[in-house]
Short mmCIF file of C-alpha atoms in Angstrom, two decimals:
data_model
loop_
_atom_site.label_atom_id
_atom_site.label_comp_id
_atom_site.label_asym_id
_atom_site.label_seq_id
_atom_site.Cartn_x
_atom_site.Cartn_y
_atom_site.Cartn_z
CA MET H 1 53.31 133.40 -27.05
CA GLU H 2 53.24 135.17 -23.72
CA ASN H 3 56.68 135.38 -22.14
CA ALA H 4 55.84 133.69 -18.84
CA GLN H 5 57.33 130.99 -16.66
CA LEU H 6 55.43 128.86 -14.15
CA SER H 7 57.07 127.31 -11.11
CA GLY H 8 56.47 123.70 -10.18
CA TRP H 9 54.26 124.68 -7.24
CA GLN H 10 52.17 126.95 -9.44
CA LEU H 11 51.62 124.19 -12.03
CA PHE H 12 50.67 121.77 -9.26
CA ASN H 13 48.10 124.18 -7.86
CA LEU H 14 46.66 124.96 -11.29
CA THR H 15 46.26 121.24 -12.01
CA PHE H 16 44.83 120.51 -8.58
CA VAL H 17 42.34 123.39 -8.60
CA TYR H 18 41.28 122.70 -12.18
CA ILE H 19 40.39 119.07 -11.44
CA ILE H 20 38.64 119.86 -8.18
CA GLY H 21 36.76 122.77 -9.76
CA THR H 22 33.10 121.90 -10.21
CA SER H 23 33.62 118.16 -9.78
CA PHE H 24 33.52 118.09 -5.97
CA ILE H 25 30.04 119.63 -5.95
CA LEU H 26 28.53 117.81 -8.96
CA LEU H 27 30.11 114.33 -8.94
CA PRO H 28 29.42 112.90 -5.45
CA GLY H 29 25.64 112.60 -5.79
CA SER H 30 25.76 110.97 -9.24
CA LEU H 31 28.57 108.57 -8.34
CA ILE H 32 26.87 107.46 -5.13
CA ALA H 33 23.62 106.87 -7.04
CA SER H 34 25.49 104.62 -9.48
CA GLY H 35 28.08 102.93 -7.25
CA LYS H 36 26.25 103.04 -3.90
CA GLN H 37 28.74 102.62 -1.03
CA TYR H 38 31.52 101.96 -3.57
CA GLY H 39 31.13 105.35 -5.24
CA TRP H 40 34.50 106.47 -3.91
CA LEU H 41 36.19 103.62 -5.84
CA ILE H 42 34.93 105.07 -9.12
CA ILE H 43 37.06 108.17 -8.52
CA VAL H 44 40.09 105.98 -7.80
CA TRP H 45 40.01 104.20 -11.15
CA ALA H 46 39.01 107.41 -12.93
CA ALA H 47 42.14 109.06 -11.49
CA LEU H 48 44.28 106.12 -12.64
CA TYR H 49 42.78 106.51 -16.11
CA GLY H 50 43.58 110.22 -15.96
CA LEU H 51 47.21 109.49 -15.06
CA ILE H 52 47.58 107.12 -18.03
CA LEU H 53 46.10 109.72 -20.39
CA SER H 54 48.38 112.37 -18.94
CA CYS H 55 51.44 110.29 -19.82
CA PHE H 56 50.07 110.10 -23.36
CA TRP H 57 49.78 113.91 -23.58
CA LEU H 58 53.15 114.46 -21.95
CA TYR H 59 54.78 112.21 -24.54
CA LEU H 60 53.25 114.26 -27.36
CA SER H 61 54.37 117.46 -25.69
CA SER H 62 57.91 116.13 -25.22
CA ARG H 63 58.21 115.58 -28.98
CA PHE H 64 57.48 119.27 -29.55
CA PRO H 65 58.97 121.14 -26.57
CA GLY H 66 57.80 124.72 -26.10
CA MET H 67 54.74 124.27 -28.33
CA SER H 68 51.05 124.20 -27.42
CA ILE H 69 48.54 121.72 -28.86
CA VAL H 70 47.44 124.32 -31.42
CA GLN H 71 50.99 124.92 -32.60
CA ILE H 72 51.69 121.18 -32.67
CA ALA H 73 48.62 120.56 -34.83
CA VAL H 74 49.69 123.18 -37.38
CA GLN H 75 53.28 121.93 -37.32
CA VAL H 76 52.36 118.27 -37.86
CA LEU H 77 49.26 118.46 -40.06
CA GLY H 78 50.02 121.61 -42.00
CA LYS H 79 48.25 124.93 -42.33
CA TRP H 80 44.80 123.74 -43.40
CA ALA H 81 44.32 120.40 -41.65
CA GLY H 82 46.18 121.63 -38.58
CA GLY H 83 44.15 124.84 -38.63
CA LEU H 84 40.92 122.82 -38.67
CA VAL H 85 42.04 120.72 -35.69
CA SER H 86 43.05 123.92 -33.89
CA LEU H 87 39.62 125.44 -34.54
CA LEU H 88 37.99 122.34 -33.07
CA TYR H 89 40.15 122.65 -29.96
CA ILE H 90 39.18 126.32 -29.67
CA LEU H 91 35.53 125.30 -29.85
CA PHE H 92 36.22 122.64 -27.22
CA PHE H 93 37.78 125.15 -24.83
CA ILE H 94 34.85 127.53 -25.30
CA GLN H 95 32.32 124.74 -24.77
CA VAL H 96 33.92 123.52 -21.54
CA ALA H 97 34.21 127.12 -20.30
CA SER H 98 30.52 127.66 -21.00
CA TRP H 99 29.57 124.46 -19.13
CA VAL H 100 31.67 125.50 -16.13
CA THR H 101 30.04 128.93 -16.21
CA ARG H 102 26.60 127.35 -16.25
CA ASN H 103 27.49 124.99 -13.39
CA LEU H 104 28.50 127.91 -11.19
CA SER H 105 25.49 129.99 -12.21
CA ASP H 106 23.11 127.11 -11.50
CA PHE H 107 24.64 126.58 -8.08
CA MET H 108 24.30 130.24 -7.13
CA HIS H 109 20.81 130.51 -8.63
CA ILE H 110 19.46 127.37 -6.90
CA ASN H 111 21.08 127.78 -3.49
CA LEU H 112 21.79 131.48 -2.96
CA MET H 113 19.87 133.94 -5.16
CA PRO H 114 16.96 132.22 -6.92
CA ARG H 115 15.44 135.47 -8.20
CA THR H 116 18.57 136.61 -10.03
CA PRO H 117 18.66 135.71 -13.75
CA LEU H 118 21.36 133.27 -14.83
CA SER H 119 22.70 135.73 -17.41
CA ILE H 120 23.62 138.19 -14.64
CA PHE H 121 25.75 135.55 -12.90
CA ASN H 122 27.34 134.58 -16.22
CA ILE H 123 28.40 138.08 -17.22
CA MET H 124 29.69 139.07 -13.77
CA ILE H 125 31.81 135.92 -13.46
CA LEU H 126 33.13 136.03 -17.01
CA LEU H 127 34.13 139.69 -16.86
CA VAL H 128 36.31 138.96 -13.83
CA CYS H 129 37.82 135.95 -15.62
CA ALA H 130 38.42 138.01 -18.78
CA TYR H 131 40.37 140.55 -16.72
CA ALA H 132 42.50 137.72 -15.29
CA VAL H 133 43.10 136.38 -18.82
CA VAL H 134 44.29 139.78 -20.03
CA LYS H 135 46.72 139.96 -17.10
CA GLY H 136 48.23 136.62 -18.13
CA ILE H 137 48.84 133.06 -16.97
CA GLU H 138 51.30 134.12 -14.27
CA THR H 139 48.58 136.19 -12.59
CA ILE H 140 46.16 133.24 -12.63
CA ALA H 141 48.91 130.96 -11.30
CA MET H 142 49.80 133.34 -8.45
CA VAL H 143 46.16 133.58 -7.41
CA SER H 144 45.88 129.78 -7.37
CA GLU H 145 49.12 129.59 -5.40
CA PHE H 146 47.66 131.90 -2.77
CA LEU H 147 44.11 130.54 -2.62
CA ALA H 148 44.57 126.77 -2.92
CA PRO H 149 45.91 126.19 0.65
CA ILE H 150 43.36 128.58 2.18
CA VAL H 151 40.46 126.99 0.33
CA ASN H 152 41.56 123.49 1.33
CA LEU H 153 41.76 124.44 5.00
CA ALA H 154 38.42 126.25 4.88
CA PHE H 155 36.89 123.10 3.40
CA TRP H 156 38.40 120.27 5.43
CA ILE H 157 38.47 121.83 8.90
CA PRO H 158 34.70 122.46 9.02
CA PHE H 159 34.03 119.23 7.09
CA SER H 160 35.84 117.20 9.73
CA VAL H 161 33.41 118.48 12.37
CA MET H 162 30.66 116.38 10.76
CA ILE H 163 32.62 113.20 11.55
CA ARG H 164 30.49 112.96 14.67
CA GLU H 165 27.58 112.17 12.34
CA TRP H 166 29.56 109.30 10.81
CA ASP H 167 27.85 105.92 10.62
CA TRP H 168 29.67 102.85 9.30
CA GLN H 169 26.29 101.25 8.61
CA ASN H 170 26.04 103.58 5.61
CA PHE H 171 28.57 101.29 3.88
CA ASN H 172 26.45 98.15 4.38
CA VAL H 173 23.84 98.77 1.72
CA PRO H 174 22.54 95.39 0.45
CA GLY H 175 23.24 94.48 -3.14
CA VAL H 176 25.91 93.01 -5.40
CA PHE H 177 28.64 95.27 -6.74
CA HIS H 178 29.41 94.72 -10.44
CA PRO H 179 32.69 96.57 -11.16
CA TRP H 180 32.61 96.35 -14.95
CA ASP H 181 28.96 97.39 -15.31
CA THR H 182 29.49 100.22 -12.85
CA LEU H 183 32.57 101.40 -14.75
CA ILE H 184 30.64 101.49 -18.03
CA HIS H 185 27.70 103.29 -16.45
CA THR H 186 29.92 105.88 -14.77
CA ARG H 187 32.35 106.46 -17.64
CA TYR H 188 31.41 110.14 -17.46
CA ALA H 189 33.61 110.31 -14.34
CA LEU H 190 36.58 109.42 -16.56
CA ALA H 191 35.75 112.39 -18.78
CA PHE H 192 34.73 114.86 -16.09
CA PRO H 193 37.16 116.05 -14.88
CA PHE H 194 40.17 113.94 -15.92
CA MET H 195 39.88 113.99 -19.72
CA GLU H 196 39.33 117.74 -19.51
CA THR H 197 42.92 118.16 -18.39
CA VAL H 198 43.99 117.92 -22.04
CA ILE H 199 43.65 121.72 -21.93
CA PHE H 200 46.99 121.78 -20.07
CA MET H 201 48.70 121.10 -23.38
CA MET H 202 48.19 124.84 -23.85
CA ILE H 203 49.99 125.46 -20.53
CA PHE H 204 52.90 123.00 -20.78
CA PRO H 205 55.16 125.42 -22.73
CA PHE H 206 55.16 127.74 -19.71
CA ALA H 207 56.42 125.04 -17.32
CA GLN H 208 59.23 122.88 -18.65
CA ARG H 209 60.98 122.07 -15.35
CA ARG H 210 59.94 118.74 -13.80
CA LEU H 211 56.79 118.94 -15.88
CA LYS H 212 55.90 115.25 -15.83
CA ALA H 213 56.25 114.67 -12.09
CA ILE H 214 54.41 117.84 -11.11
CA PHE H 215 51.52 117.41 -13.53
CA LEU H 216 51.00 113.77 -12.57
CA SER H 217 51.19 114.56 -8.86
CA GLY H 218 48.57 117.28 -9.30
CA ILE H 219 46.19 114.81 -10.96
CA GLY H 220 46.88 112.13 -8.34
CA GLY H 221 46.40 114.54 -5.43
CA ALA H 222 43.14 115.88 -6.82
CA GLY H 223 41.86 112.35 -7.47
CA LEU H 224 42.66 111.37 -3.88
CA LEU H 225 40.82 114.39 -2.49
CA LEU H 226 37.75 113.75 -4.66
CA SER H 227 37.69 110.11 -3.55
CA MET H 228 37.88 111.19 0.10
CA CYS H 229 35.10 113.70 -0.48
CA VAL H 230 32.79 110.99 -1.85
CA PHE H 231 33.80 108.61 0.95
CA PHE H 232 33.03 111.19 3.64
CA THR H 233 29.72 112.08 1.99
CA ILE H 234 28.63 108.43 2.12
CA GLY H 235 29.67 108.08 5.74
CA ILE H 236 27.88 111.25 6.85
CA LEU H 237 24.70 111.41 4.75
CA GLY H 238 24.32 107.79 3.71
CA VAL H 239 23.82 106.27 0.28
CA GLU H 240 20.08 106.73 0.03
CA ARG H 241 20.03 110.42 0.87
CA SER H 242 23.22 111.38 -1.01
CA SER H 243 22.07 109.73 -4.22
CA HIS H 244 18.98 111.95 -4.34
CA LEU H 245 20.84 115.25 -3.85
CA ILE H 246 22.38 117.39 -6.59
CA TYR H 247 24.77 119.12 -4.16
CA PRO H 248 25.30 116.73 -1.20
CA VAL H 249 28.48 118.49 -0.01
CA PHE H 250 26.59 121.78 0.20
CA ILE H 251 23.88 120.08 2.27
CA ILE H 252 26.52 118.79 4.69
CA PHE H 253 27.75 122.34 5.27
CA ARG H 254 24.19 123.66 5.58
CA GLU H 255 23.40 121.16 8.33
CA MET H 256 26.73 121.64 10.07
CA GLN H 257 26.59 122.97 13.62
CA PHE H 258 29.50 123.82 15.91
CA THR H 259 27.42 125.20 18.77
CA ASN H 260 23.92 126.58 19.17
CA PHE H 261 25.26 129.94 18.00
CA VAL H 262 27.46 128.80 15.12
CA GLU H 263 25.51 126.93 12.46
CA HIS H 264 24.49 127.09 8.78
CA LEU H 265 28.06 127.27 7.51
CA GLU H 266 27.06 126.93 3.87
CA SER H 267 28.52 130.40 3.28
CA ILE H 268 32.00 128.85 3.69
CA ILE H 269 31.43 126.23 1.01
CA SER H 270 29.76 128.84 -1.21
CA VAL H 271 32.84 131.07 -1.09
CA ASN H 272 35.07 128.04 -1.71
CA ILE H 273 33.05 127.05 -4.75
CA LEU H 274 33.07 130.58 -6.13
CA LEU H 275 36.86 130.91 -5.78
CA ILE H 276 37.78 127.47 -7.10
CA VAL H 277 35.38 127.51 -10.04
CA CYS H 278 36.45 131.02 -11.03
CA LEU H 279 40.07 129.82 -11.11
CA LYS H 280 39.11 126.84 -13.25
CA LEU H 281 37.06 129.06 -15.55
CA SER H 282 39.91 131.57 -15.85
CA LEU H 283 42.25 128.79 -16.94
CA LEU H 284 39.80 127.53 -19.56
CA PHE H 285 39.13 131.08 -20.73
CA TYR H 286 42.86 131.71 -21.01
CA CYS H 287 43.41 128.55 -23.08
CA ALA H 288 40.63 129.55 -25.48
CA VAL H 289 42.01 133.08 -25.88
CA LEU H 290 45.60 131.88 -26.23
CA ALA H 291 44.61 129.31 -28.86
CA ILE H 292 42.78 131.97 -30.90
CA CYS H 293 45.73 134.36 -30.62
CA GLN H 294 48.22 131.68 -31.69
CA LEU H 295 46.15 130.44 -34.61
CA PHE H 296 45.28 133.87 -36.02
CA GLN H 297 48.48 135.60 -34.82
CA ILE H 298 46.73 138.18 -32.65
CA LYS H 299 49.03 139.98 -30.24
CA GLU H 300 46.54 141.60 -27.84
CA ARG H 301 44.57 139.15 -25.70
CA ALA H 302 42.06 141.81 -24.70
CA VAL H 303 40.84 142.03 -28.30
CA VAL H 304 39.74 138.40 -28.02
CA ALA H 305 38.92 138.06 -24.32
CA TYR H 306 36.18 140.63 -23.83
CA PRO H 307 34.09 139.74 -26.91
CA LEU H 308 34.41 136.08 -25.89
CA VAL H 309 32.57 136.90 -22.65
CA TRP H 310 29.31 137.27 -24.55
CA ILE H 311 29.83 134.11 -26.63
CA ILE H 312 30.53 131.95 -23.58
CA SER H 313 27.66 133.53 -21.65
CA ALA H 314 25.21 132.84 -24.47
CA TYR H 315 26.49 129.29 -25.00
CA SER H 316 26.10 128.51 -21.29
CA LEU H 317 22.34 129.04 -21.58
CA LEU H 318 22.00 126.14 -24.02
CA PHE H 319 20.73 123.77 -21.31
CA LYS H 320 17.33 124.53 -19.83
CA ASN H 321 18.21 123.46 -16.29
CA ILE H 322 20.71 121.56 -14.15
CA VAL H 323 18.88 118.24 -14.61
CA GLU H 324 19.22 118.41 -18.39
CA ASN H 325 22.89 119.33 -17.99
CA VAL H 326 23.61 116.35 -15.71
CA ASP H 327 21.72 114.00 -18.04
CA TRP H 328 23.82 115.12 -21.02
CA ILE H 329 27.02 114.65 -19.03
CA GLN H 330 26.12 111.09 -18.08
CA LYS H 331 25.04 110.03 -21.58
CA TYR H 332 27.34 111.78 -24.03
CA LEU H 333 30.31 113.47 -22.32
CA PHE H 334 32.77 110.56 -22.44
CA ASN H 335 32.24 109.93 -26.16
CA TYR H 336 32.58 113.61 -26.96
CA TYR H 337 35.75 114.14 -24.90
CA THR H 338 37.37 111.06 -26.46
CA LEU H 339 37.77 113.00 -29.70
CA TYR H 340 39.92 115.70 -28.06
CA ALA H 341 41.65 113.72 -25.32
CA ILE H 342 42.54 110.57 -27.27
CA ALA H 343 41.75 110.70 -31.00
CA PHE H 344 43.42 113.98 -31.99
CA PRO H 345 46.55 113.48 -29.84
CA ALA H 346 46.91 109.94 -31.24
CA ILE H 347 46.63 111.27 -34.80
CA LEU H 348 49.27 113.91 -34.07
CA ILE H 349 51.65 111.33 -32.61
CA VAL H 350 51.23 108.92 -35.53
CA CYS H 351 51.63 111.72 -38.10
CA SER H 352 54.75 112.98 -36.34
CA TRP H 353 56.22 109.46 -36.52
CA LEU H 354 55.40 109.23 -40.23
CA ARG H 355 56.87 112.64 -40.94
CA LYS H 356 60.05 111.70 -39.12
CA THR H 357 60.27 108.38 -40.99
CA ASN H 358 59.73 110.03 -44.36
CA HIS H 359 62.26 112.73 -43.51
CA SER H 360 64.83 110.10 -42.50
CA GLN H 361 64.28 108.09 -45.69
CA GLY H 362 64.43 111.21 -47.83
CA SER H 363 67.71 112.30 -46.28
CA GLU H 364 69.46 109.01 -47.13
CA THR H 365 71.83 109.25 -50.08
CA PRO H 366 72.78 106.28 -52.26
CA THR H 367 76.34 105.00 -52.04
#
């Protein structure tokens, strides 16, 4: 494993940026369409769900300190069964990385450069991320440490200008709110982005100091910001308009106007999205490469990283368009992520208990 050490602030920023990632541009419209003026509450209970799951993963990690999820699987389940689970996690990391790549490419293609092929965006982004992966997790963490405060300021300062467009009547949409039905219908918000944070079980060995408090605070802080983002979107654009937009936050910045000379500030949000999503993608890319290196005992990350660029780029073109991508997320994402975020960790915990019990019984000697 790479000889690296992450500070608490670096782990917090990695967690925060990873969760924010693509979710603050993709989630608001869908959640407002489902929850109407209560869409921001969906993020609140999704974040609470994410915190509970995180305690589950942290417990598993505490039983095997200094080991990633791939190493834990091999240690607990053995070479063959553990190797199979590790391969599935590698596939999972690659799949999520490809979906994030496609989300960013779709955003740039739809809003910025519609004549540029998606494959060009994919390869350019992934080559930069591959270089960051080769440099190591400390490099990615230092970039997040530097960019996270700047990106937050560049987002919230202009965003607050649109408060003058605020209308409390946007929260008085007629209709009855059914919490349980809404929760079932929007269960994809539990998966994206909170169940995705299981990838940090590849990162935990690099940050052992105050791991639990920092990781949980990163998830809680990101959940709070996402909830505020949805709340502000409802107050500014209204339920009806927001629910029919794929990128409502981008539209807010496009319509933003400081003076008659300073307007169309969508370039600010575009740069923010590019930086944050690239950081998220670099982290996913790193976890995929690290898992492959650990499983197959490969020492040089570059041998894995650069060929993986083409695999992720090709996989990202699986969906025909953004509408098909969003539809798949809403219908199938939660069930698919349950396998990696709940089922496999639960199996590893139970098997580790059984192994410990059998070991204890086997070590007893008759008197």
